[in-house]
Amino acid sequence: MDCGLLQAMAEEDEEINVHNEETFGTDLDAQGTTEDPSSGLLQFVEPLPPPPPPAPPTPPLPDPKPPSRHSSPSPPRQKPQCLPRTPLRQRGRGRGYRGGLDRGQMFEDPAVMRIVEGRPNLKVMKMVYLLSKKLQLRGLASRQLVLILVCFAFKTLDSAIMHSPIITGSPIFSRQPLTPRQLYNQVYYSTRNQTYSDTVKQKYLHNVFLFVLNQPGRFMFPSSRPCPSTPQSLTPKMMQLRFGANSPRPSPFYSPSSNPVQHFRYPGPVTQLHPQHKRLLSQKQGAFQRKFDGWDPYCNLMTTKEREWITRLQMIQLQSENPYLEDYYYQEYYRRIEAKMAEEELGIRGKREPPKLTTPYITKTDSYAPVVHIEGSLGQVAVSTCYSPRRAIGAVHATVISTLQEQKDMRQQRLEVLSKIEKLFIALLEVEETARMKTPVLSEAEERRLGEKTQWKVENIYSQLQDHNPADSGGEFLPFLLVSKGKRLLARLLPFLKQDSALKILRIVTSNLPTLMSRDAEEALPVLYPALRNVIGGLSFSQLIKVLKDLITSEPLSTYESLTVTCQNKFGLSLLYALLSQGEKLLSSGVRLEPSIGDFETWTDTIFQVAGQLSQCSLVEPLILPSNLLTLFCRYLDKRTVHQLKSNIESATGFVALPS
Amino acid sequence: MNYVPGTASLIDDIDKKHLVLLRDGRTLIGYLRSIDQFANLVFHQTVERIHVGKKFGDIPRGIFIVRGENVVLLGEIDVDKPCDTVLQQVSIEEILEEQRLQQQAKQETEKVKMQVLKDRGLSIPKADNLDEY
């Protein structure tokens, strides 16, 4: 027997052990013990060999600590007849167990020894050794696997086994991944006393090798547990350094970095996945099952480590400083999902119904209507009867424009307004962007500069809106307010404005409220409500009184009429409620009000007028019903009126306004 | 399981049968075994399929490693779906012969065209290495 060869093999073994440690860490306990009933195997094999072993033993695992296993002198050892003992460096026997294959141990093992008969074929032995080495490298080698390999390498094959699935490589094994024990059983039972050629043995080896390799779940050791002492991840910077000149070799065992903290299911710290996204992914992870159809003997050549490495790389490339800019749709999508889920969790707030598509409702009248005209449409609905054929589209303007020139002018103005709105919107978007991107990294000076720039932009937008064409279209801001996109623009601009500018806008809205309400075909006014609500919240008492006066005494209509109209418009009513609520808040808060002359009288007058209006006419549902309204009314009015008011309000909203 | 959702990744395509079209016009069919960050591909049990007219022939090639920059497109083949019956498979020799004839015919027409253009004083440069530019 070639001692020198065995020596060399032993040395190689040590190198392998070292490599395994580096790659997989020194964590042994998890796998090595639970799936490793080799101690049971030992007992199983012991009393043998000629009589067949008893029924597959339930391995009473004697305390499965690796060192103890080796040291326990359980089996009576048979001295190997022809193989000399190799002097092994017992360096870290426990650790070495991870790899599993110690040369000397293999040949000390009585199971193996019993199997060795006669002079072992060196060639086959070498092959077995190489195979086991390969298995080790892939973290697969365990004691009994080696035993299995040795078994069939040295032993002879039963004729039955010639047709066994292992040789033919057919997918019988795929039905159920075999444990090492089961495989061993199969092989052991079949290894009786017949001789076969080396080629057959090699083929057998080859097939089992393949089979074993493709049982990643069962046979492989898990990736190492994260070592608490190592840092959690490589920073992106570090990862970048690994490419180019410092790039790791692309061999499969080195390219996944030897950082033991590699075991993550989805790309972990190096990623910028939206948190909602991460949640969804982890949910999916639980439900994910690998399909096990059609066995592919070459599958999973690319290990999980390698896959994760590539995925990590790709995630790094996806990182960006400005996700909202570079990946807008992804961010927006997940923001919306989150918002929806948050809403669902809070319960359905208010009676918010899903937005319905409003189609014009045409009532069929008994009388014959030759022309059906829908409000706001240019043409006529095609109604044909036996009495009159369909009429051609007649574009009839609601208002008669005297000359063609005037028409053109109007169109021109409208176009101007629209294009101006577009330009200002872009400026507003920039302002919002900078406001949203408030990174804490900026220094004091930079932050100030940024704030100034933003403020300048805001004022620019404001002044452009103001000075559009004061002569022509009825005042500042009004032409923009008449367009629905202009309303949206102003609503988004309001949070950025200073209080007095915002107040100006509020006053314009309230003084022109009837006009706005009547010309609001698309019902876009409510978009202004939240912003205006905030402005109202910052009003002083005298300012509030002024605004209320504007609202009530808007020019073309009398007080009564304007109030009626207001009450029948959602936005108008909500605005009114908000103003009253603010007044009540100011009065009841006890703060010094500093009213101007006549303020209180105006206030009480307003209350009475409004109360009278509210109790009589039919109300619509406001956007928000402030809670202190009834308190307000209680203070000034008698009980009966209050009660009437309350029922009127409640019938409109369906809410209980307040317990009285 | 797409680990990089929201983007395209070849991880999910591993171990599945694919058809890849290369920049030089070859069509390869094989099992995609491994990829890397440059989309270099490792194909297993590869077959080069040559199409001429309604006939095609398969040349078994074994293991292929394709450099990522040479891939035009790549698509998964559904092994369960029934094969297209319009095309007729022929032997390798036959398809190679057909291909040779096809190339010859093309060259002839090209030559004639160039001659005709030359007679009229026009010259169109050959678009051979277009994708270098």
XYZ file of C-alpha atoms in Angstrom, chain A residues 8-631:
624
model
C -0.440 13.341 0.586
C -4.130 12.782 0.675
C -4.196 13.528 4.366
C -2.423 16.789 3.837
C -4.808 17.737 1.134
C -7.542 16.975 3.565
C -6.257 19.537 5.967
C -6.242 22.151 3.277
C -9.769 21.281 2.447
C -10.782 21.629 6.033
C -9.225 25.052 6.206
C -10.963 26.110 3.062
C -14.263 24.858 4.316
C -13.860 26.810 7.488
C -13.234 29.971 5.612
C -16.067 29.547 3.256
C -18.678 28.118 5.460
C -17.653 29.279 8.855
C -17.018 27.204 11.848
C -20.602 26.557 12.634
C -21.137 22.887 12.792
C -23.821 21.984 15.145
C -26.925 22.524 13.172
C -26.469 20.090 10.393
C -23.807 17.841 11.560
C -25.849 16.369 14.271
C -29.489 16.277 13.378
C -29.315 14.729 9.998
C -26.436 12.616 10.857
C -27.426 9.396 12.416
C -24.096 7.920 11.708
C -23.704 6.992 15.285
C -26.746 4.939 14.802
C -25.152 3.625 11.691
C -22.175 2.518 13.597
C -24.282 0.562 15.927
C -26.192 -0.779 13.021
C -23.168 -2.021 11.273
C -21.360 -3.337 14.287
C -22.700 -6.737 15.096
C -22.680 -7.725 11.422
C -21.406 -8.628 8.835
C -22.772 -11.955 7.618
C -26.266 -11.915 9.087
C -28.377 -9.196 7.649
C -28.792 -6.363 10.017
C -31.844 -5.988 12.161
C -34.612 -3.713 11.069
C -33.468 -0.217 10.329
C -32.641 1.005 13.735
C -33.998 4.100 15.160
C -30.807 5.766 15.932
C -30.625 6.402 19.582
C -28.253 9.215 19.051
C -25.863 9.173 21.856
C -25.146 12.759 22.665
C -24.143 13.813 19.205
C -21.257 16.006 19.852
C -18.673 15.486 17.201
C -15.662 15.032 19.367
C -17.338 12.593 21.610
C -18.367 10.508 18.704
C -14.898 9.903 17.660
C -13.584 9.379 21.065
C -16.227 6.913 22.167
C -14.741 3.534 21.727
C -18.035 1.979 20.744
C -17.183 -0.456 18.085
C -14.515 -3.039 18.569
C -12.010 -2.019 16.036
C -10.651 -4.314 13.526
C -7.183 -3.580 12.529
C -7.005 -2.944 8.847
C -5.171 -5.790 7.292
C -3.413 -4.119 4.517
C -3.737 -0.471 5.091
C -1.350 1.243 7.378
C -2.587 3.885 9.680
C -1.744 7.314 8.546
C -0.460 9.621 11.158
C -3.010 12.343 11.166
C -2.671 15.731 12.577
C -5.593 15.860 14.873
C -6.008 19.496 14.292
C -9.468 20.427 15.268
C -11.165 17.139 15.048
C -14.401 18.787 15.796
C -13.892 21.204 13.011
C -12.619 18.616 10.735
C -15.827 16.830 11.140
C -17.488 19.542 9.286
C -15.843 18.323 6.186
C -16.303 14.887 7.513
C -13.526 13.144 5.812
C -10.423 12.368 7.694
C -8.405 9.920 5.868
C -7.384 7.954 8.851
C -10.838 8.006 10.290
C -12.263 6.524 7.199
C -10.062 3.576 7.405
C -10.392 3.257 11.123
C -14.072 2.946 10.815
C -15.036 -0.633 11.353
C -17.897 -0.316 8.947
C -15.466 0.502 6.283
C -13.041 -2.094 7.345
C -15.530 -4.797 7.254
C -16.330 -3.895 3.771
C -12.833 -3.877 2.570
C -12.064 -7.255 1.301
C -8.882 -8.356 -0.193
C -6.617 -5.921 -1.808
C -8.416 -2.726 -2.536
C -8.060 -1.405 -5.961
C -5.962 1.709 -5.804
C -7.575 3.286 -8.761
C -11.031 2.962 -7.317
C -9.831 4.197 -3.992
C -8.380 7.243 -5.570
C -11.606 7.926 -7.325
C -13.516 7.584 -4.126
C -11.143 9.960 -2.486
C -11.513 12.521 -5.214
C -15.235 12.236 -5.098
C -15.362 12.714 -1.408
C -13.100 15.680 -1.731
C -15.452 17.202 -4.223
C -18.363 16.569 -1.967
C -16.530 18.235 0.834
C -15.881 21.268 -1.229
C -19.520 21.554 -1.862
C -20.181 21.111 1.789
C -21.797 17.835 1.131
C -19.451 15.342 2.656
C -20.693 13.695 5.700
C -19.522 10.583 7.305
C -22.042 8.205 6.078
C -21.933 9.537 2.579
C -18.347 8.601 2.480
C -19.213 5.265 3.867
C -21.741 4.775 1.180
C -19.281 5.622 -1.476
C -16.717 3.336 -0.020
C -19.270 0.614 0.257
C -20.088 0.394 -3.293
C -16.655 1.203 -4.419
C -15.147 -1.761 -2.786
C -17.982 -4.072 -2.510
C -19.411 -5.892 -5.335
C -22.672 -5.344 -6.921
C -25.689 -7.433 -6.937
C -27.170 -8.247 -10.257
C -30.383 -6.664 -9.120
C -28.574 -3.471 -8.623
C -27.365 -3.518 -12.162
C -30.793 -2.425 -13.124
C -31.187 -0.217 -10.149
C -32.170 3.341 -10.555
C -28.857 4.530 -9.310
C -27.104 3.076 -12.278
C -29.616 3.897 -14.876
C -30.106 7.318 -13.433
C -33.814 7.137 -13.834
C -35.973 9.395 -11.749
C -37.118 6.929 -9.165
C -35.052 8.689 -6.600
C -36.736 11.889 -7.365
C -39.929 10.824 -5.740
C -38.524 11.375 -2.372
C -35.152 12.655 -1.480
C -33.384 9.849 0.299
C -31.720 10.395 3.550
C -28.186 9.237 3.724
C -29.393 6.361 5.829
C -31.825 5.177 3.245
C -29.260 5.346 0.548
C -26.860 3.451 2.681
C -29.435 0.798 3.345
C -30.109 0.394 -0.289
C -26.506 0.061 -1.110
C -25.678 -2.117 1.806
C -28.352 -4.649 1.182
C -27.323 -4.945 -2.337
C -23.692 -5.367 -1.725
C -23.298 -9.041 -1.597
C -20.573 -11.247 -2.807
C -20.228 -10.751 -6.442
C -17.502 -9.231 -8.413
C -17.913 -6.686 -11.078
C -15.538 -4.786 -13.174
C -14.135 -1.462 -12.321
C -15.975 0.244 -15.107
C -19.255 -0.755 -13.649
C -18.202 0.501 -10.291
C -17.130 3.764 -11.819
C -20.388 4.185 -13.550
C -22.184 3.470 -10.334
C -20.033 6.008 -8.596
C -20.699 8.548 -11.231
C -24.424 8.197 -11.041
C -24.591 8.299 -7.321
C -22.320 11.267 -7.360
C -24.723 13.082 -9.605
C -27.658 12.014 -7.574
C -26.123 13.122 -4.363
C -25.132 16.433 -5.774
C -28.622 17.121 -6.830
C -30.162 16.734 -3.473
C -29.384 20.178 -2.249
C -32.032 20.352 0.369
C -31.239 17.240 2.248
C -27.637 16.660 1.846
C -26.215 20.070 1.949
C -25.216 21.884 5.007
C -27.029 25.130 5.455
C -25.200 28.337 4.880
C -23.501 29.458 7.951
C -25.353 31.365 10.548
C -24.484 35.002 10.621
C -21.439 35.484 12.721
C -22.194 38.166 15.235
C -18.754 39.549 15.190
C -18.614 40.348 11.524
C -20.206 43.496 10.193
C -23.591 43.066 8.709
C -22.803 43.759 5.135
C -20.405 45.120 2.707
C -21.211 48.700 2.015
C -22.011 49.554 -1.554
C -18.705 51.313 -1.780
C -16.887 48.224 -0.771
C -18.845 46.135 -3.164
C -17.878 48.449 -5.939
C -14.285 48.037 -5.039
C -14.554 44.397 -5.720
C -14.953 44.950 -9.365
C -12.524 46.114 -11.926
C -8.994 45.698 -10.763
C -9.913 44.153 -7.481
C -12.563 41.931 -8.837
C -12.714 38.511 -7.306
C -11.993 35.581 -9.531
C -15.106 34.313 -11.136
C -14.703 30.765 -9.958
C -17.830 29.524 -8.317
C -16.260 29.093 -4.954
C -14.825 32.524 -4.663
C -17.150 34.874 -6.366
C -19.731 34.859 -3.644
C -17.762 36.791 -1.140
C -16.358 34.760 1.652
C -18.272 36.941 4.024
C -20.146 34.451 6.114
C -23.000 36.821 6.454
C -24.423 35.760 3.179
C -27.498 33.951 4.118
C -30.317 36.251 3.215
C -33.404 35.263 1.418
C -33.958 38.418 -0.458
C -31.309 41.009 -1.035
C -30.938 42.519 2.342
C -28.958 45.472 3.402
C -27.678 46.439 0.017
C -31.066 47.057 -1.374
C -33.407 49.954 -1.584
C -36.611 48.039 -1.834
C -39.607 49.915 -0.608
C -40.619 48.603 2.817
C -44.007 47.647 1.523
C -42.250 45.734 -1.191
C -40.138 43.889 1.329
C -43.248 42.926 3.207
C -44.871 41.573 0.094
C -41.754 39.660 -0.808
C -41.498 38.010 2.575
C -45.122 37.031 2.352
C -44.518 35.485 -0.990
C -41.485 33.693 0.363
C -43.624 31.768 2.757
C -45.948 30.630 0.101
C -43.310 29.746 -2.392
C -42.892 26.111 -3.290
C -40.414 24.675 -5.668
C -42.053 22.694 -8.388
C -40.762 19.170 -8.484
C -41.837 18.002 -11.855
C -39.569 16.376 -14.450
C -36.307 15.562 -12.786
C -33.378 17.337 -14.313
C -30.082 15.755 -13.363
C -28.173 18.904 -14.194
C -30.319 21.376 -12.392
C -29.013 23.695 -9.715
C -25.545 23.854 -11.141
C -25.741 27.454 -10.211
C -25.779 27.513 -6.471
C -27.929 29.706 -4.333
C -24.850 31.621 -3.312
C -24.086 32.464 -6.864
C -27.619 33.500 -7.556
C -27.682 35.733 -4.582
C -24.412 37.253 -5.625
C -25.752 38.203 -8.998
C -28.935 39.503 -7.471
C -26.937 41.581 -5.061
C -24.952 43.035 -7.913
C -28.056 43.968 -9.751
C -29.547 45.570 -6.701
C -26.466 47.672 -6.225
C -26.816 48.922 -9.739
C -30.347 49.917 -8.941
C -29.433 52.083 -6.021
C -29.915 55.753 -6.474
C -29.763 58.961 -4.551
C -33.026 60.198 -5.862
C -35.504 57.375 -6.158
C -38.505 59.612 -6.709
C -36.846 61.104 -9.720
C -35.312 58.053 -11.260
C -37.883 55.462 -10.467
C -41.037 57.445 -10.074
C -43.568 54.831 -11.035
C -42.186 52.207 -8.696
C -42.211 54.609 -5.754
C -45.645 55.889 -6.584
C -47.085 52.427 -6.970
C -45.917 51.282 -3.588
C -46.901 54.536 -1.971
C -50.402 54.001 -3.202
C -50.537 50.424 -2.027
C -49.404 51.509 1.379
C -51.928 54.286 1.507
C -54.657 51.894 0.529
C -53.656 49.356 3.128
C -53.417 52.005 5.794
C -56.861 53.134 4.913
C -58.194 49.652 5.068
C -56.704 49.181 8.463
C -58.244 52.317 9.801
C -61.584 51.250 8.538
C -63.455 53.035 5.859
C -63.382 56.671 6.794
C -66.537 58.514 6.152
C -68.892 57.195 3.606
C -66.407 57.209 0.877
C -67.780 55.354 -2.038
C -65.660 54.302 -4.950
C -65.619 57.033 -7.528
C -68.444 56.493 -9.914
C -68.508 57.326 -13.506
C -71.189 59.904 -13.896
C -73.034 59.694 -17.099
C -75.696 62.142 -18.007
C -79.053 60.891 -16.990
C -81.703 61.164 -19.617
C -85.265 60.821 -18.520
C -87.717 59.498 -20.973
C -90.628 61.847 -21.052
C -94.104 60.994 -22.114
C -94.277 63.962 -24.281
C -92.453 63.891 -27.422
C -89.194 65.803 -27.322
C -87.723 66.324 -30.696
C -84.506 67.578 -29.264
C -82.779 66.304 -26.152
C -80.211 68.708 -24.964
C -77.796 67.835 -22.165
C -76.411 70.675 -20.113
C -72.972 71.674 -21.099
C -72.762 69.627 -24.244
C -72.215 71.177 -27.585
C -74.610 69.150 -29.576
C -77.817 67.243 -29.307
C -78.421 63.654 -28.476
C -79.637 61.807 -31.475
C -83.305 61.177 -30.974
C -85.166 59.976 -33.932
C -88.849 59.293 -33.990
C -91.387 58.577 -36.622
C -92.370 62.181 -36.617
C -89.093 63.796 -37.251
C -85.772 62.597 -38.474
C -82.613 63.263 -36.529
C -81.490 66.787 -36.510
C -77.986 67.658 -37.382
C -75.700 68.858 -34.662
C -76.429 72.421 -33.923
C -73.823 74.138 -31.891
C -75.795 76.675 -29.924
C -73.966 78.795 -27.433
C -75.643 79.435 -24.165
C -74.406 83.016 -24.158
C -74.664 85.064 -27.283
C -71.411 86.617 -28.342
C -71.911 89.648 -30.456
C -68.999 89.631 -32.767
C -66.578 87.130 -34.104
C -63.721 89.200 -32.826
C -64.947 88.958 -29.312
C -65.189 85.251 -29.619
C -61.636 85.087 -30.802
C -60.484 87.264 -27.969
C -62.162 85.094 -25.439
C -60.592 81.998 -26.856
C -57.229 83.704 -26.914
C -57.493 84.717 -23.328
C -58.509 81.290 -22.279
C -55.548 79.825 -24.059
C -53.256 82.280 -22.373
C -54.579 81.395 -19.006
C -54.193 77.716 -19.675
C -50.641 77.975 -20.906
C -49.686 80.136 -17.988
C -51.111 77.585 -15.618
C -48.983 74.917 -17.218
C -45.809 76.922 -16.825
C -46.525 77.790 -13.255
C -47.326 74.187 -12.500
C -43.856 73.162 -13.525
C -42.404 75.766 -11.208
C -44.663 74.526 -8.435
C -43.528 70.964 -8.976
C -39.958 72.066 -8.484
C -40.868 73.776 -5.260
C -42.639 70.690 -4.015
C -39.712 68.529 -5.015
C -37.253 70.546 -2.975
C -39.648 70.597 -0.065
C -40.029 66.840 -0.212
C -36.350 66.186 -0.428
C -35.478 67.710 2.890
C -32.279 65.779 3.534
C -30.757 66.364 6.917
C -27.299 66.246 5.417
C -27.343 69.861 4.328
C -25.457 72.330 6.401
C -27.056 75.384 7.952
C -26.016 77.762 5.216
C -27.105 75.430 2.458
C -30.454 74.901 4.046
C -31.005 78.601 4.349
C -30.024 79.142 0.756
C -32.344 76.405 -0.369
C -35.145 77.879 1.672
C -34.592 81.274 0.153
C -34.581 79.913 -3.329
C -37.784 78.060 -2.706
C -39.394 81.147 -1.262
C -38.361 83.181 -4.247
C -39.919 80.641 -6.570
C -43.116 80.644 -4.600
C -43.363 84.387 -4.699
C -42.698 84.346 -8.383
C -45.589 82.009 -8.974
C -47.802 84.101 -6.754
C -47.032 87.338 -8.487
C -47.535 85.832 -11.904
C -50.920 84.603 -10.867
C -51.752 87.956 -9.471
C -50.717 90.175 -12.312
C -52.126 88.291 -15.177
C -54.472 90.781 -16.630
C -56.011 92.841 -13.908
C -57.937 95.011 -16.294
C -59.643 92.323 -18.166
C -60.888 89.310 -16.450
C -62.332 90.532 -13.231
C -59.508 90.771 -10.845
C -56.495 89.011 -9.582
C -56.402 85.249 -9.481
C -59.938 84.947 -10.721
C -59.239 83.699 -14.241
C -57.067 80.997 -12.764
C -59.631 80.058 -10.224
C -62.192 79.569 -12.907
C -60.161 76.828 -14.513
C -60.110 73.546 -12.655
C -56.386 73.065 -13.107
C -55.878 76.557 -11.806
C -57.810 75.615 -8.701
C -55.532 72.667 -8.209
C -52.492 74.841 -8.740
C -53.618 77.321 -6.140
C -54.555 74.590 -3.712
C -51.049 73.178 -3.892
C -49.458 76.590 -3.773
C -51.314 77.744 -0.666
C -49.261 75.746 1.843
C -46.136 77.530 0.689
C -47.516 81.048 0.873
C -47.169 83.428 3.739
C -50.267 84.177 5.778
C -51.150 87.512 4.231
C -50.846 86.268 0.662
C -52.923 83.251 1.539
C -55.448 85.487 3.196
C -55.737 87.514 0.039
C -56.545 84.421 -1.936
C -59.083 83.353 0.629
C -60.808 86.703 0.406
C -60.945 86.541 -3.329
C -62.459 83.099 -3.160
C -65.098 84.124 -0.689
C -66.003 87.346 -2.411
C -66.417 85.633 -5.726
C -67.936 82.529 -4.319
C -71.233 82.620 -6.224
C -69.422 83.074 -9.519
C -67.029 80.315 -8.744
C -69.762 78.010 -7.703
C -71.873 78.620 -10.717
C -69.033 78.225 -13.163
C -67.645 75.103 -11.559
C -68.947 72.561 -13.992
C -66.381 69.945 -13.096
C -66.898 70.275 -9.352
C -63.244 70.985 -8.807
C -63.784 73.491 -6.001
C -63.493 70.974 -3.157
C -59.846 70.578 -4.043
C -59.295 74.005 -2.556
C -60.986 73.126 0.684
C -58.156 71.548 2.686
C -55.704 74.331 1.909
C -58.243 77.031 2.669
C -59.204 75.282 5.861
C -55.646 75.641 7.038
C -55.623 79.298 6.153
C -58.848 79.839 8.064
C -57.324 78.097 11.029
C -54.766 80.860 11.228
C -57.164 83.794 11.002
C -57.604 86.383 13.691
C -61.081 87.467 14.704
C -61.258 90.667 12.713
C -59.840 88.997 9.651
C -62.433 86.330 10.037
C -65.197 88.871 10.238
C -64.009 90.502 7.058
C -64.002 87.206 5.254
C -67.461 86.381 6.466
C -68.698 89.703 5.296
C -67.270 89.047 1.884
C -68.983 85.764 1.735
C -72.338 87.031 2.673
C -72.416 90.234 0.751
C -71.073 89.133 -2.575
C -72.056 91.739 -5.032
C -74.451 90.569 -7.657
C -76.686 88.778 -5.177
C -78.399 89.759 -2.005
C -77.448 88.203 1.248
C -80.334 85.888 1.230
C -79.672 84.666 -2.255
C -75.975 84.226 -1.769
C -76.529 82.250 1.380
C -79.020 80.045 -0.340
C -76.670 79.331 -3.139
C -73.858 78.674 -0.719
C -75.875 76.211 1.255
C -76.628 74.230 -1.809
C -73.046 73.880 -2.881
C -70.811 71.427 -1.135
C -67.761 73.593 -1.162
C -69.597 76.738 -0.202
C -71.299 75.109 2.712
C -68.099 73.547 3.935
C -66.339 76.882 3.730
C -69.098 78.528 5.672
C -68.979 75.880 8.343
C -65.232 76.208 8.559
C -65.447 79.935 9.074
C -68.099 79.626 11.733
C -66.156 76.940 13.446
C -63.080 79.103 13.525
C -65.045 81.957 15.025
C -66.411 79.710 17.698
C -62.967 78.399 18.428
C -61.577 81.900 18.831
C -64.427 83.009 21.040
C -64.360 80.040 23.297
C -60.621 79.852 23.589
C -60.511 82.917 25.758
C -57.684 84.552 23.863
C -57.786 88.314 23.612
C -59.511 89.008 20.361
C -58.756 92.660 19.647
C -61.818 93.172 17.599
C -62.368 96.201 15.497
C -65.436 98.330 15.885
C -68.583 96.638 14.881
C -67.061 93.228 14.735
C -69.182 91.570 17.304
C -72.333 92.970 15.836
C -71.410 91.656 12.444
C -70.659 88.375 14.004
C -73.947 87.976 15.727
C -75.805 89.218 12.694
C -74.070 86.649 10.602
C -74.909 83.914 13.017
C -78.551 84.774 12.935
C -78.700 85.010 9.210
C -76.895 81.773 8.709
C -78.939 79.991 11.270
C -82.096 81.187 9.621
C -80.860 80.011 6.288
C -79.653 76.679 7.466
C -82.842 75.779 9.179
C -84.987 76.580 6.230
C -83.421 75.547 3.005
C -82.257 72.113 2.081
C -78.637 71.448 2.749
C -76.133 69.368 0.951
C -73.563 67.230 2.627
C -70.512 69.250 3.463
C -67.020 67.968 3.063
C -66.355 68.076 6.757
C -68.753 68.935 9.540
C -66.989 70.746 12.372
C -67.932 69.568 15.772
C -68.278 72.885 17.527
C -71.022 74.287 15.313
C -73.899 73.382 17.500
C -72.157 74.754 20.508
